[in-house]
Structures are given as structure tokens and as C-alpha cells.
Short mmCIF file of C-alpha atoms in Angstrom, two decimals:
data_model
loop_
_atom_site.label_atom_id
_atom_site.label_comp_id
_atom_site.label_asym_id
_atom_site.label_seq_id
_atom_site.Cartn_x
_atom_site.Cartn_y
_atom_site.Cartn_z
CA UNK A 1 -113.57 -0.85 5.03
CA UNK A 2 -112.44 -4.39 6.33
CA UNK A 3 -110.01 -6.98 4.18
CA UNK A 4 -112.27 -10.11 5.73
CA UNK A 5 -114.28 -12.20 3.43
CA UNK A 6 -113.14 -10.39 0.29
CA UNK A 7 -112.29 -11.91 -2.85
CA UNK A 8 -109.50 -11.82 -4.14
CA UNK A 9 -107.24 -12.82 -7.04
CA UNK A 10 -103.27 -12.02 -6.66
CA UNK A 11 -101.80 -13.23 -9.62
CA UNK A 12 -97.94 -13.78 -9.40
CA UNK A 13 -98.42 -14.84 -6.31
CA UNK A 14 -95.24 -16.52 -5.83
CA UNK A 15 -92.52 -13.79 -5.65
CA UNK A 16 -91.99 -12.22 -3.10
CA UNK A 17 -94.27 -9.10 -3.54
CA UNK A 18 -96.87 -11.03 -4.25
CA UNK A 19 -96.38 -13.56 -1.57
CA UNK A 20 -95.63 -10.92 0.79
CA UNK A 21 -99.57 -9.83 -0.50
CA UNK A 22 -101.07 -12.70 0.03
CA UNK A 23 -100.09 -13.35 3.21
CA UNK A 24 -100.89 -9.77 4.31
CA UNK A 25 -104.65 -10.41 3.01
CA UNK A 26 -105.75 -13.81 4.32
CA UNK A 27 -103.93 -12.73 7.66
CA UNK A 28 -107.08 -10.36 7.85
CA UNK A 29 -109.68 -12.50 6.87
CA UNK A 30 -109.74 -12.46 3.22
CA UNK A 31 -109.95 -15.09 0.87
CA UNK A 32 -107.38 -14.95 -2.20
CA UNK A 33 -106.60 -16.88 -5.10
CA UNK A 34 -103.11 -16.65 -5.60
CA UNK A 35 -101.91 -18.08 -8.84
CA UNK A 36 -98.52 -18.36 -10.39
CA UNK A 37 -96.31 -20.22 -12.61
CA UNK A 38 -95.02 -22.87 -10.09
CA UNK A 39 -97.26 -23.79 -7.49
CA UNK A 40 -94.17 -24.91 -4.72
CA UNK A 41 -93.40 -22.00 -3.35
CA UNK A 42 -97.53 -21.26 -3.50
CA UNK A 43 -98.21 -24.32 -1.26
CA UNK A 44 -94.74 -23.89 1.47
CA UNK A 45 -97.10 -20.08 1.42
CA UNK A 46 -100.35 -22.21 1.77
CA UNK A 47 -99.16 -24.46 4.13
CA UNK A 48 -97.66 -21.59 6.56
CA UNK A 49 -101.18 -19.75 6.08
CA UNK A 50 -103.30 -22.62 8.13
CA UNK A 51 -104.82 -21.70 10.52
CA UNK A 52 -105.02 -18.43 9.63
CA UNK A 53 -108.18 -15.81 9.27
CA UNK A 54 -109.17 -16.08 5.31
CA UNK A 55 -108.73 -18.95 3.17
CA UNK A 56 -106.04 -19.25 0.00
CA UNK A 57 -106.69 -21.87 -2.58
CA UNK A 58 -103.95 -21.54 -5.01
CA UNK A 59 -103.91 -22.49 -8.98
CA UNK A 60 -101.05 -22.62 -11.45
CA UNK A 61 -102.07 -19.93 -14.34
CA UNK A 62 -99.30 -17.94 -16.67
CA UNK A 63 -101.51 -14.76 -17.33
CA UNK A 64 -99.38 -13.47 -20.41
CA UNK A 65 -101.96 -16.21 -21.77
CA UNK A 66 -105.49 -15.77 -22.03
CA UNK A 67 -107.17 -18.83 -21.35
CA UNK A 68 -104.92 -19.69 -18.14
CA UNK A 69 -106.60 -15.81 -16.67
CA UNK A 70 -110.08 -17.50 -17.76
CA UNK A 71 -109.86 -20.61 -16.68
CA UNK A 72 -108.21 -18.37 -13.08
CA UNK A 73 -110.67 -16.75 -12.90
CA UNK A 74 -113.21 -19.20 -13.69
CA UNK A 75 -111.88 -20.91 -10.37
CA UNK A 76 -112.14 -17.83 -8.20
CA UNK A 77 -115.55 -17.76 -8.61
CA UNK A 78 -115.92 -21.61 -8.15
CA UNK A 79 -114.23 -21.18 -4.83
CA UNK A 80 -115.81 -18.19 -4.09
CA UNK A 81 -118.21 -16.84 -6.14
CA UNK A 82 -117.26 -14.02 -6.87
CA UNK A 83 -114.19 -11.79 -7.25
CA UNK A 84 -114.03 -8.63 -5.41
CA UNK A 85 -110.32 -7.65 -6.18
CA UNK A 86 -107.97 -8.18 -8.81
CA UNK A 87 -103.71 -7.95 -7.34
CA UNK A 88 -101.93 -8.19 -10.74
CA UNK A 89 -98.30 -8.57 -9.87
CA UNK A 90 -97.43 -9.33 -13.29
CA UNK A 91 -96.48 -6.11 -14.40
CA UNK A 92 -97.57 -3.38 -16.24
CA UNK A 93 -96.53 -5.62 -19.93
CA UNK A 94 -99.62 -7.47 -18.98
CA UNK A 95 -102.86 -6.47 -19.81
CA UNK A 96 -104.65 -10.21 -20.01
CA UNK A 97 -106.21 -10.54 -16.21
CA UNK A 98 -107.54 -7.27 -16.59
CA UNK A 99 -108.85 -7.68 -20.63
CA UNK A 100 -110.16 -11.77 -19.69
CA UNK A 101 -111.64 -10.39 -16.61
CA UNK A 102 -113.92 -8.03 -18.51
CA UNK A 103 -114.89 -10.36 -21.33
CA UNK A 104 -116.13 -12.15 -18.36
CA UNK A 105 -118.52 -10.20 -17.28
CA UNK A 106 -116.01 -7.68 -15.26
CA UNK A 107 -118.71 -5.31 -13.65
CA UNK A 108 -121.12 -8.48 -12.59
CA UNK A 109 -117.56 -9.68 -10.73
CA UNK A 110 -116.43 -6.47 -9.23
CA UNK A 111 -118.48 -4.85 -6.76
CA UNK A 112 -115.76 -4.26 -3.68
CA UNK A 113 -115.49 -0.18 -2.71
CA UNK A 114 -112.05 -0.18 -2.90
CA UNK A 115 -110.23 3.44 -1.63
CA UNK A 116 -107.99 3.17 -4.10
CA UNK A 117 -107.78 1.71 -7.52
CA UNK A 118 -104.81 1.10 -9.22
CA UNK A 119 -104.75 -0.43 -12.99
CA UNK A 120 -102.20 -0.62 -16.10
CA UNK A 121 -104.39 -0.32 -19.28
CA UNK A 122 -107.85 2.84 -20.62
CA UNK A 123 -109.64 -0.49 -21.60
CA UNK A 124 -109.47 -1.46 -17.61
CA UNK A 125 -109.84 2.25 -16.51
CA UNK A 126 -112.86 2.19 -18.50
CA UNK A 127 -114.56 -0.76 -17.31
CA UNK A 128 -113.36 -0.36 -13.61
CA UNK A 129 -115.36 3.54 -13.49
CA UNK A 130 -117.96 1.59 -14.70
CA UNK A 131 -118.41 -1.40 -12.06
CA UNK A 132 -116.27 0.50 -9.24
CA UNK A 133 -114.44 -2.43 -8.14
CA UNK A 134 -110.87 -2.49 -8.33
CA UNK A 135 -107.56 -3.98 -9.81
CA UNK A 136 -103.69 -3.44 -8.39
CA UNK A 137 -101.25 -3.36 -9.76
CA UNK A 138 -98.56 -4.00 -6.79
CA UNK A 139 -95.26 -3.94 -9.29
CA UNK A 140 -96.21 -0.97 -11.72
CA UNK A 141 -99.41 1.58 -9.61
CA UNK A 142 -99.38 4.31 -12.57
CA UNK A 143 -103.15 5.47 -11.63
CA UNK A 144 -105.24 6.43 -7.81
CA UNK A 145 -108.20 6.71 -7.28
CA UNK A 146 -108.99 8.26 -4.06
CA UNK A 147 -112.44 9.06 -2.68
CA UNK A 148 -110.88 12.25 -1.76
CA UNK A 149 -107.28 14.48 -1.94
CA UNK A 150 -104.90 16.92 -1.50
CA UNK A 151 -102.08 16.33 -4.04
CA UNK A 152 -98.66 17.53 -3.54
CA UNK A 153 -96.04 16.48 -5.72
CA UNK A 154 -93.19 17.51 -9.47
CA UNK A 155 -94.91 14.91 -12.24
CA UNK A 156 -94.07 14.07 -15.74
CA UNK A 157 -95.57 12.86 -19.51
CA UNK A 158 -96.26 9.38 -19.10
CA UNK A 159 -97.55 8.62 -15.40
CA UNK A 160 -98.46 11.74 -15.38
CA UNK A 161 -101.03 11.75 -18.61
CA UNK A 162 -102.48 8.71 -16.23
CA UNK A 163 -102.86 10.44 -12.80
CA UNK A 164 -104.32 13.30 -15.39
CA UNK A 165 -107.26 11.19 -16.24
CA UNK A 166 -108.04 9.42 -13.11
CA UNK A 167 -108.21 12.47 -11.34
CA UNK A 168 -110.49 14.45 -13.68
CA UNK A 169 -112.76 11.67 -14.47
CA UNK A 170 -113.38 9.93 -11.69
CA UNK A 171 -112.77 12.79 -9.14
CA UNK A 172 -113.40 15.74 -10.39
CA UNK A 173 -116.50 14.66 -12.53
CA UNK A 174 -117.78 12.58 -9.23
CA UNK A 175 -118.08 16.59 -6.96
CA UNK A 176 -114.69 15.10 -5.05
CA UNK A 177 -113.49 17.95 -4.51
CA UNK A 178 -109.36 17.87 -5.59
CA UNK A 179 -106.01 20.31 -4.72
CA UNK A 180 -103.71 19.47 -5.94
CA UNK A 181 -100.15 21.54 -5.87
CA UNK A 182 -96.61 21.39 -8.45
CA UNK A 183 -94.19 23.33 -8.11
CA UNK A 184 -93.25 25.79 -10.84
CA UNK A 185 -90.08 25.44 -11.54
CA UNK A 186 -90.50 21.69 -11.20
CA UNK A 187 -93.09 21.86 -13.67
CA UNK A 188 -92.03 23.98 -16.37
CA UNK A 189 -91.86 21.09 -18.89
CA UNK A 190 -95.69 19.23 -17.98
CA UNK A 191 -97.87 19.22 -20.93
CA UNK A 192 -100.46 21.52 -20.55
CA UNK A 193 -102.96 19.80 -22.36
CA UNK A 194 -103.37 17.09 -18.93
CA UNK A 195 -103.45 20.61 -16.44
CA UNK A 196 -105.96 21.75 -18.52
CA UNK A 197 -107.87 17.98 -18.25
CA UNK A 198 -107.73 18.34 -14.71
CA UNK A 199 -108.93 22.63 -14.31
CA UNK A 200 -111.97 21.80 -16.39
CA UNK A 201 -113.27 18.69 -14.16
CA UNK A 202 -113.07 20.84 -10.69
CA UNK A 203 -109.89 20.02 -9.74
CA UNK A 204 -108.43 23.03 -8.36
CA UNK A 205 -104.84 23.21 -9.19
CA UNK A 206 -102.27 25.51 -8.55
CA UNK A 207 -98.15 26.51 -9.07
CA UNK A 208 -96.21 27.09 -6.07
CA UNK A 209 -94.28 30.50 -6.75
CA UNK A 210 -94.96 30.77 -10.10
CA UNK A 211 -92.99 33.79 -11.77
CA UNK A 212 -93.50 36.90 -11.38
CA UNK A 213 -91.69 40.13 -10.97
CA UNK A 214 -93.18 41.10 -7.32
CA UNK A 215 -91.88 38.13 -6.58
CA UNK A 216 -87.82 37.02 -8.15
CA UNK A 217 -86.21 37.08 -4.49
CA UNK A 218 -88.23 34.16 -3.37
CA UNK A 219 -88.17 31.77 -6.93
CA UNK A 220 -85.23 29.61 -5.22
CA UNK A 221 -87.09 28.35 -2.29
CA UNK A 222 -89.63 26.06 -4.47
CA UNK A 223 -91.70 23.01 -2.63
CA UNK A 224 -90.37 19.09 -2.71
CA UNK A 225 -92.75 18.13 -0.23
CA UNK A 226 -94.46 14.52 -1.76
CA UNK A 227 -97.72 14.79 0.53
CA UNK A 228 -100.62 12.73 -0.25
CA UNK A 229 -103.93 13.21 2.24
CA UNK A 230 -106.71 11.10 2.03
CA UNK A 231 -109.98 12.26 4.09
CA UNK A 232 -107.35 13.89 5.99
CA UNK A 233 -107.19 10.41 7.60
CA UNK A 234 -105.06 8.35 5.50
CA UNK A 235 -100.83 10.00 4.31
CA UNK A 236 -98.20 9.54 1.76
CA UNK A 237 -94.66 10.46 1.98
CA UNK A 238 -91.52 9.11 0.92
CA UNK A 239 -89.81 9.62 -2.28
CA UNK A 240 -91.40 8.72 -5.22
CA UNK A 241 -92.83 11.47 -7.92
CA UNK A 242 -95.73 11.08 -10.95
CA UNK A 243 -93.28 10.37 -13.92
CA UNK A 244 -92.42 7.01 -16.21
CA UNK A 245 -89.11 5.78 -13.99
CA UNK A 246 -91.18 5.21 -11.10
CA UNK A 247 -93.73 3.09 -12.82
CA UNK A 248 -91.22 -0.30 -12.24
CA UNK A 249 -89.33 -1.99 -9.96
CA UNK A 250 -86.24 -0.88 -9.85
CA UNK A 251 -86.15 -3.90 -12.46
CA UNK A 252 -83.63 -1.49 -14.87
CA UNK A 253 -81.47 1.34 -15.36
CA UNK A 254 -84.88 3.01 -17.06
CA UNK A 255 -87.20 2.70 -13.55
CA UNK A 256 -85.58 4.04 -10.53
CA UNK A 257 -84.97 2.29 -7.22
CA UNK A 258 -87.01 4.36 -4.49
CA UNK A 259 -89.46 3.83 -1.20
CA UNK A 260 -92.72 5.59 -0.52
CA UNK A 261 -95.04 4.85 3.38
CA UNK A 262 -98.74 5.14 4.04
CA UNK A 263 -99.28 6.03 7.70
CA UNK A 264 -102.61 6.68 9.71
CA UNK A 265 -103.41 7.69 12.59
CA UNK A 266 -102.86 11.64 14.55
CA UNK A 267 -99.77 12.26 12.16
CA UNK A 268 -102.25 12.75 9.26
CA UNK A 269 -103.01 15.62 10.30
CA UNK A 270 -99.56 17.09 10.53
CA UNK A 271 -100.11 15.62 6.95
CA UNK A 272 -102.92 18.19 6.31
CA UNK A 273 -100.99 21.19 7.94
CA UNK A 274 -98.26 20.87 5.96
CA UNK A 275 -100.18 20.47 2.80
CA UNK A 276 -102.17 23.67 4.18
CA UNK A 277 -98.97 25.54 4.79
CA UNK A 278 -97.76 25.64 1.17
CA UNK A 279 -102.13 26.36 -0.24
CA UNK A 280 -101.72 29.30 2.00
CA UNK A 281 -98.43 30.45 1.28
CA UNK A 282 -100.34 30.34 -2.66
CA UNK A 283 -104.09 30.83 -2.51
CA UNK A 284 -104.95 32.63 0.86
CA UNK A 285 -107.83 29.41 1.32
CA UNK A 286 -107.02 27.94 3.84
CA UNK A 287 -108.49 24.54 4.56
CA UNK A 288 -110.27 23.88 7.80
CA UNK A 289 -112.63 21.77 9.13
CA UNK A 290 -114.63 18.20 10.21
CA UNK A 291 -113.84 17.71 6.86
CA UNK A 292 -109.84 17.78 6.16
CA UNK A 293 -108.81 17.69 10.42
CA UNK A 294 -110.95 14.53 10.93
CA UNK A 295 -110.78 12.97 14.89
CA UNK A 296 -108.57 10.50 15.03
CA UNK A 297 -107.41 8.17 16.98
CA UNK A 298 -104.24 6.54 17.54
CA UNK A 299 -103.66 3.48 15.47
CA UNK A 300 -101.02 0.70 16.21
CA UNK A 301 -97.44 0.89 18.50
CA UNK A 302 -95.31 3.39 16.34
CA UNK A 303 -94.87 7.17 17.38
CA UNK A 304 -94.30 9.37 14.56
CA UNK A 305 -94.12 13.02 13.62
CA UNK A 306 -94.24 15.18 9.83
CA UNK A 307 -91.07 17.13 10.48
CA UNK A 308 -91.70 20.30 8.07
CA UNK A 309 -89.30 22.51 7.08
CA UNK A 310 -89.60 26.31 4.56
CA UNK A 311 -87.69 29.07 3.76
CA UNK A 312 -89.99 31.35 5.46
CA UNK A 313 -90.95 29.69 8.35
CA UNK A 314 -87.22 28.17 9.32
CA UNK A 315 -85.39 27.38 6.63
CA UNK A 316 -82.25 25.88 9.31
CA UNK A 317 -84.86 23.19 10.87
CA UNK A 318 -84.01 20.57 8.64
CA UNK A 319 -80.54 20.73 8.54
CA UNK A 320 -80.68 21.14 11.95
CA UNK A 321 -83.31 18.14 12.92
CA UNK A 322 -80.17 16.10 10.78
CA UNK A 323 -77.45 17.22 12.60
CA UNK A 324 -78.91 16.43 16.13
CA UNK A 325 -79.91 13.03 14.65
CA UNK A 326 -76.13 12.78 14.17
CA UNK A 327 -74.84 13.54 17.12
CA UNK A 328 -77.27 11.90 19.37
CA UNK A 329 -75.91 8.43 16.99
CA UNK A 330 -74.25 5.91 20.05
CA UNK A 331 -73.82 3.04 17.66
CA UNK A 332 -75.12 2.86 14.26
CA UNK A 333 -75.60 5.41 11.70
CA UNK A 334 -77.59 4.12 8.29
CA UNK A 335 -78.01 7.25 5.45
CA UNK A 336 -79.20 6.22 2.16
CA UNK A 337 -79.76 9.54 0.30
CA UNK A 338 -79.99 10.39 -4.18
CA UNK A 339 -78.33 13.54 -3.62
CA UNK A 340 -75.18 14.15 -0.96
CA UNK A 341 -73.20 16.99 -1.34
CA UNK A 342 -73.30 18.10 3.00
CA UNK A 343 -71.75 21.29 3.19
CA UNK A 344 -68.93 21.48 6.54
CA UNK A 345 -71.21 21.30 9.45
CA UNK A 346 -72.94 18.32 8.70
CA UNK A 347 -69.28 16.63 7.64
CA UNK A 348 -67.60 17.38 10.43
CA UNK A 349 -71.00 15.50 12.32
CA UNK A 350 -70.33 12.21 10.38
CA UNK A 351 -67.00 12.08 11.02
CA UNK A 352 -66.78 13.34 14.50
CA UNK A 353 -69.63 10.26 14.99
CA UNK A 354 -66.64 8.48 13.73
CA UNK A 355 -64.63 8.94 16.83
CA UNK A 356 -67.41 7.85 18.82
CA UNK A 357 -67.16 4.99 17.10
CA UNK A 358 -70.68 4.32 15.63
CA UNK A 359 -70.46 2.98 12.08
CA UNK A 360 -71.51 5.05 9.49
CA UNK A 361 -72.53 3.58 6.10
CA UNK A 362 -73.31 5.74 3.59
CA UNK A 363 -75.57 4.30 -0.05
CA UNK A 364 -75.66 7.04 -3.00
CA UNK A 365 -76.14 6.39 -6.24
CA UNK A 366 -73.64 4.51 -8.32
CA UNK A 367 -73.26 4.92 -12.63
CA UNK A 368 -76.86 5.48 -13.16
CA UNK A 369 -76.86 8.89 -11.34
CA UNK A 370 -79.89 11.78 -13.29
CA UNK A 371 -77.77 14.48 -11.89
CA UNK A 372 -74.16 14.37 -12.84
CA UNK A 373 -72.96 17.83 -11.80
CA UNK A 374 -74.53 16.67 -8.35
CA UNK A 375 -72.49 13.23 -8.55
CA UNK A 376 -69.08 15.33 -8.99
CA UNK A 377 -69.92 18.36 -6.50
CA UNK A 378 -70.50 15.19 -3.39
CA UNK A 379 -67.53 13.06 -4.11
CA UNK A 380 -65.51 16.32 -3.86
CA UNK A 381 -65.72 15.92 0.17
CA UNK A 382 -65.74 12.05 0.56
CA UNK A 383 -61.98 11.81 1.12
CA UNK A 384 -62.12 13.50 4.91
CA UNK A 385 -64.93 10.38 5.14
CA UNK A 386 -63.85 8.27 3.86
CA UNK A 387 -60.26 8.65 5.66
CA UNK A 388 -62.17 8.77 9.29
CA UNK A 389 -63.59 5.02 8.18
CA UNK A 390 -67.85 6.15 6.91
CA UNK A 391 -68.29 3.27 5.00
CA UNK A 392 -69.57 4.58 1.46
CA UNK A 393 -71.49 2.22 -0.90
CA UNK A 394 -73.07 2.64 -4.72
CA UNK A 395 -75.90 1.41 -6.25
CA UNK A 396 -75.42 -0.63 -9.22
CA UNK A 397 -78.90 -1.52 -10.74
CA UNK A 398 -80.70 1.88 -11.46
CA UNK A 399 -80.77 5.44 -9.84
CA UNK A 400 -81.13 4.96 -6.08
CA UNK A 401 -83.57 7.92 -6.06
CA UNK A 402 -84.44 6.73 -1.62
CA UNK A 403 -83.93 9.08 1.35
CA UNK A 404 -83.18 7.54 4.36
CA UNK A 405 -82.13 7.70 7.51
CA UNK A 406 -81.64 5.76 11.04
CA UNK A 407 -80.60 6.23 14.62
CA UNK A 408 -79.19 3.41 16.23
CA UNK A 409 -82.26 0.95 15.15
CA UNK A 410 -84.08 3.02 16.71
CA UNK A 411 -85.27 6.67 15.07
CA UNK A 412 -86.05 6.19 10.82
CA UNK A 413 -86.27 9.30 8.52
CA UNK A 414 -87.88 9.16 5.83
CA UNK A 415 -89.71 11.86 3.19
CA UNK A 416 -88.72 13.81 0.51
CA UNK A 417 -85.54 15.57 2.01
CA UNK A 418 -82.56 14.82 -0.13
CA UNK A 419 -79.22 15.15 2.19
CA UNK A 420 -77.61 18.36 0.24
CA UNK A 421 -77.40 22.24 0.98
CA UNK A 422 -81.13 22.97 -1.12
CA UNK A 423 -83.07 20.87 0.57
CA UNK A 424 -81.53 21.95 4.77
CA UNK A 425 -81.55 25.31 3.16
CA UNK A 426 -83.33 26.23 0.20
CA UNK A 427 -86.22 23.96 -0.23
CA UNK A 428 -90.15 23.47 1.88
CA UNK A 429 -89.61 19.55 2.97
CA UNK A 430 -91.77 16.64 5.24
CA UNK A 431 -89.62 14.42 6.13
CA UNK A 432 -91.50 11.32 9.09
CA UNK A 433 -89.66 10.15 11.98
CA UNK A 434 -90.31 7.39 13.58
CA UNK A 435 -89.39 5.97 16.47
CA UNK A 436 -89.89 2.75 17.31
CA UNK A 437 -87.37 0.01 17.20
CA UNK A 438 -88.99 -2.78 15.58
CA UNK A 439 -89.86 -0.48 11.83
CA UNK A 440 -86.08 0.77 12.13
CA UNK A 441 -84.85 -3.02 11.97
CA UNK A 442 -87.30 -3.46 9.09
CA UNK A 443 -85.85 -0.89 7.16
CA UNK A 444 -82.47 -1.63 8.26
CA UNK A 445 -82.77 -4.93 6.81
CA UNK A 446 -84.18 -2.68 3.38
CA UNK A 447 -81.47 -1.02 3.74
CA UNK A 448 -79.06 -3.51 4.13
CA UNK A 449 -81.03 -5.65 1.38
CA UNK A 450 -80.05 -3.13 -1.45
CA UNK A 451 -76.32 -2.52 -0.30
CA UNK A 452 -76.74 -5.94 -1.02
CA UNK A 453 -76.61 -5.15 -4.78
CA UNK A 454 -74.11 -2.09 -4.62
CA UNK A 455 -70.22 -1.77 -4.39
CA UNK A 456 -67.90 -0.42 -1.61
CA UNK A 457 -65.98 2.68 -2.31
CA UNK A 458 -62.57 3.30 -0.44
CA UNK A 459 -59.51 6.46 0.04
CA UNK A 460 -57.74 4.38 -2.83
CA UNK A 461 -60.22 4.74 -5.08
CA UNK A 462 -61.32 8.64 -4.30
CA UNK A 463 -57.21 9.35 -4.32
CA UNK A 464 -57.13 7.81 -7.32
CA UNK A 465 -59.80 9.23 -9.08
CA UNK A 466 -58.73 10.91 -13.03
CA UNK A 467 -57.19 14.62 -12.86
CA UNK A 468 -60.11 15.51 -15.15
CA UNK A 469 -62.79 14.23 -12.50
CA UNK A 470 -60.59 16.93 -9.86
CA UNK A 471 -61.18 19.50 -12.00
CA UNK A 472 -64.97 18.86 -12.97
CA UNK A 473 -65.22 18.60 -9.22
CA UNK A 474 -64.18 21.66 -8.60
CA UNK A 475 -65.59 23.39 -11.15
CA UNK A 476 -69.23 23.00 -9.51
CA UNK A 477 -67.63 23.58 -6.46
CA UNK A 478 -68.92 26.50 -5.93
CA UNK A 479 -72.80 26.20 -7.61
CA UNK A 480 -72.96 22.82 -4.63
CA UNK A 481 -75.56 24.72 -2.87
CA UNK A 482 -78.30 25.48 -5.84
CA UNK A 483 -77.55 21.53 -6.87
#
């Protein structure tokens, strides 16, 4: 669907995320009303966008105030003759833009047939379902409504409740086929009522490798892939799951730092094949035909492919991909890893990279770590790396859940794969590899922005850690392959 000509409100438009949305939308030819409490940044942005294909109108508004939200809607209607989409960058706690627009004939104003609906209140969901419009929350996405999708994710309560409701009400009852795979072990704590709501609405839900007497030998081989495929044409992957800790923008320790990626083009067929791999093993059904594998023309200039691994299809393939990437590095290696428990071969490869004078920077979680045993198992081997000159940093603000590898600012690998033995040898994983210098530079800038919120960890700090920590490291070391 073309964005050109759409009439869009962007709240919180002076923030970095909001300004990026405005710049992108106006560049695509949309008519945008940018609303913010302060207009100085917005006015500069409007000046920068003079001559862009679209149009920008700036408006001062505090969208937590009902009167301001009403005035914002009226200004957009006056400027553009109506409203197609509201991009709400004010946070999930702010309901005014949605609720006030609902009072102002939301059904009449929101007419866009957009691909996704993201919103933050139940009332808004009901209004938008009737209007078929869209409110997109940049900072706090909790509900998604693609027209047709295949999903694979690990989930928990809160965000899951919203996702379940959206899928059940907006997808299954519309006659749209939805296939969902969740890992059996990873979903044990999920509320069965939520899952029942999905299946009752017609969503085909499967648990990957549930506990059975005949598959005890495969119980330790789980799917960790995070894939969403829409109509066989749009793919999503990264570190984000469907859970409460991903509802924010890493603004506090309860909301994690993570990245997720949307991609189109021929590589999406590989996303669909990766989902099919788990689906066939679970159901025996092959998802095929143009509905799942449409003809895909190249889009953009990036070369990319999806690299998958599994116990059945070659458990060492992801491990070898990382080893070869490290061995190929000639100048720089940047790694952001939520769980860093490398084996002896990976450690040796990283040390060898330093001997080739490759700069190696590793960004890891700091005090905000969800699995303390992983951090203990990881730190026991840091000494060798630090002594070789590997730079290790610990992220301060919140839990770092990013999975990112950048090699020589030429190749980028992102996806579900952790830098640990479980991901390398046991789990089903999927990583998107992109070969493009400009994209690698952009990801390096993101990496370095995170580094500015991290503390360097020195060899002196490692050698001076207390004996209690050293003892616990030795205790968890035999378990490192299972972490």
C-alpha cells in the first residue's frame, strides 16, 4: 500500500523516534501533522523537509490533555480534510489521542486499509475494529493485526493477552488463516485460556515438541526462532518476543533493550521455509502454493539470506557460521549478545582475531540480567579474552537482549541466535545475514550508541572479583551447555 497522500497525525513528533517517523512519512509523500509540546525542533524539521514529496504541519499539543488532543484532531481535519492514521508516540499510558478521536467520530475519520494496527487500549481496539483504521504506537506496540500471517514466538502474559485477543477477534473470525507455533517448554507458564481463545476463533496453534514418552530424547532440542511472515511477502525477525518486557523503549529496568527487523524481497521465501521447517515437523503438513510462496521481486539494494540451524538439520551449522565470520574478520568485530557463553573454539577464534589486530568489541548485559547463572558461566572465561585485548562492555540501563554481529562494517547478522552453546548446538535458530556496507555502518552507529550507555570491564576487575563469585562460576560451569 502506498503511503503517498495519506493524512497522518504523529504525536510526540519532536522526539528522535517521532521525528524519524515524520521525516520518513513526508519523504514518502504523506501529509503529516506533527504534534509535540515544544515546536522548536519540529519547526527546524519542517524547514528541512521543504520540497519533500509530502506535506508537514506542526501543532503544539500535550496529548495527555483532552482539550489539546481534540484541538490536534481538529487541526488535522482542517489542514487535510480528514485523518487516515494516528501514529501515537506518546507512550502506552497515554489514552487521550485515541479516546478523544473516538469521541470525534473515529469511524468516519479513520479510513485507511493499512497492513497493521498497533494500539494501547481495549477501547481503541474495539473502535478501530469497527472503523478498519489504524493507530500505530511507535514506542509501545502491544497489538498487531496483519491481514494474513504465520507466527513463531515465545510468549508470556500481558502483551500475550493483547496479541491473543487481536488474533482471535481480528483474524480468525475474518476467515484469515493464521498458523502459530510456540515452543512447548517455553510456553509452559502461558495461560491456557488465552490459547483456547485463539483455537476457538480458528487460529491453528501448535506446540513444538511437547512432552511425550516417545520423544524424551528430543526434549532438549527446542525452537528459539522468532519469525513472523505476512502473506509470504513481509518478514520480521530479531530478538523481540511477545511479553511485557518488550512493551517499552528500554526506558527502565522493566523494559528491555532489543532490536527487530522488517524485510521484504526474495529473502522472505526463506523466512517462510524456516517456519515451514518447524510446521512440518510438528503437524506433518506442508504449507505451499502461491498463498505462502508468492513470486517475489527484488526490492532495494541489500543482499541478504536467512541462515537456519536445527538439531535435525545440522546442529553445528550456526556455530560454524559464527566461527567463519570471526575468522574472516580483517579489521573489526562488534558483537552485542544477551547471553554470551562461548565454547573453547569461539574463544580461540576471538583471541586469534586479536592476534590479527582485529578490534573486537563485545557488549553484554550488566547488573540487569534475567539469568544470573548465564552471567556466571560467561564471566569465568572473560580473562583470556580481556588479556588478548578484547573490549568487553556491560550495558547499564536495563537488560540487553540484542543479538547483533557486525564484521568489518560489511556484514551484519541479526535474529534469534544467542552467543551460547544452547543456540549453537541445541536450539532451532534463525539469523538474517545482510551484506551491505551502508547498512553495516548504520548498525555500527546503533551499536556505538548503546556503548555510550555501557561501562568497560577491565582485566583488573575480572582478576579482582571476589572468591564467592569464582566459586559460583565453577559450580555452574558443568551446566554451561544447557544455559
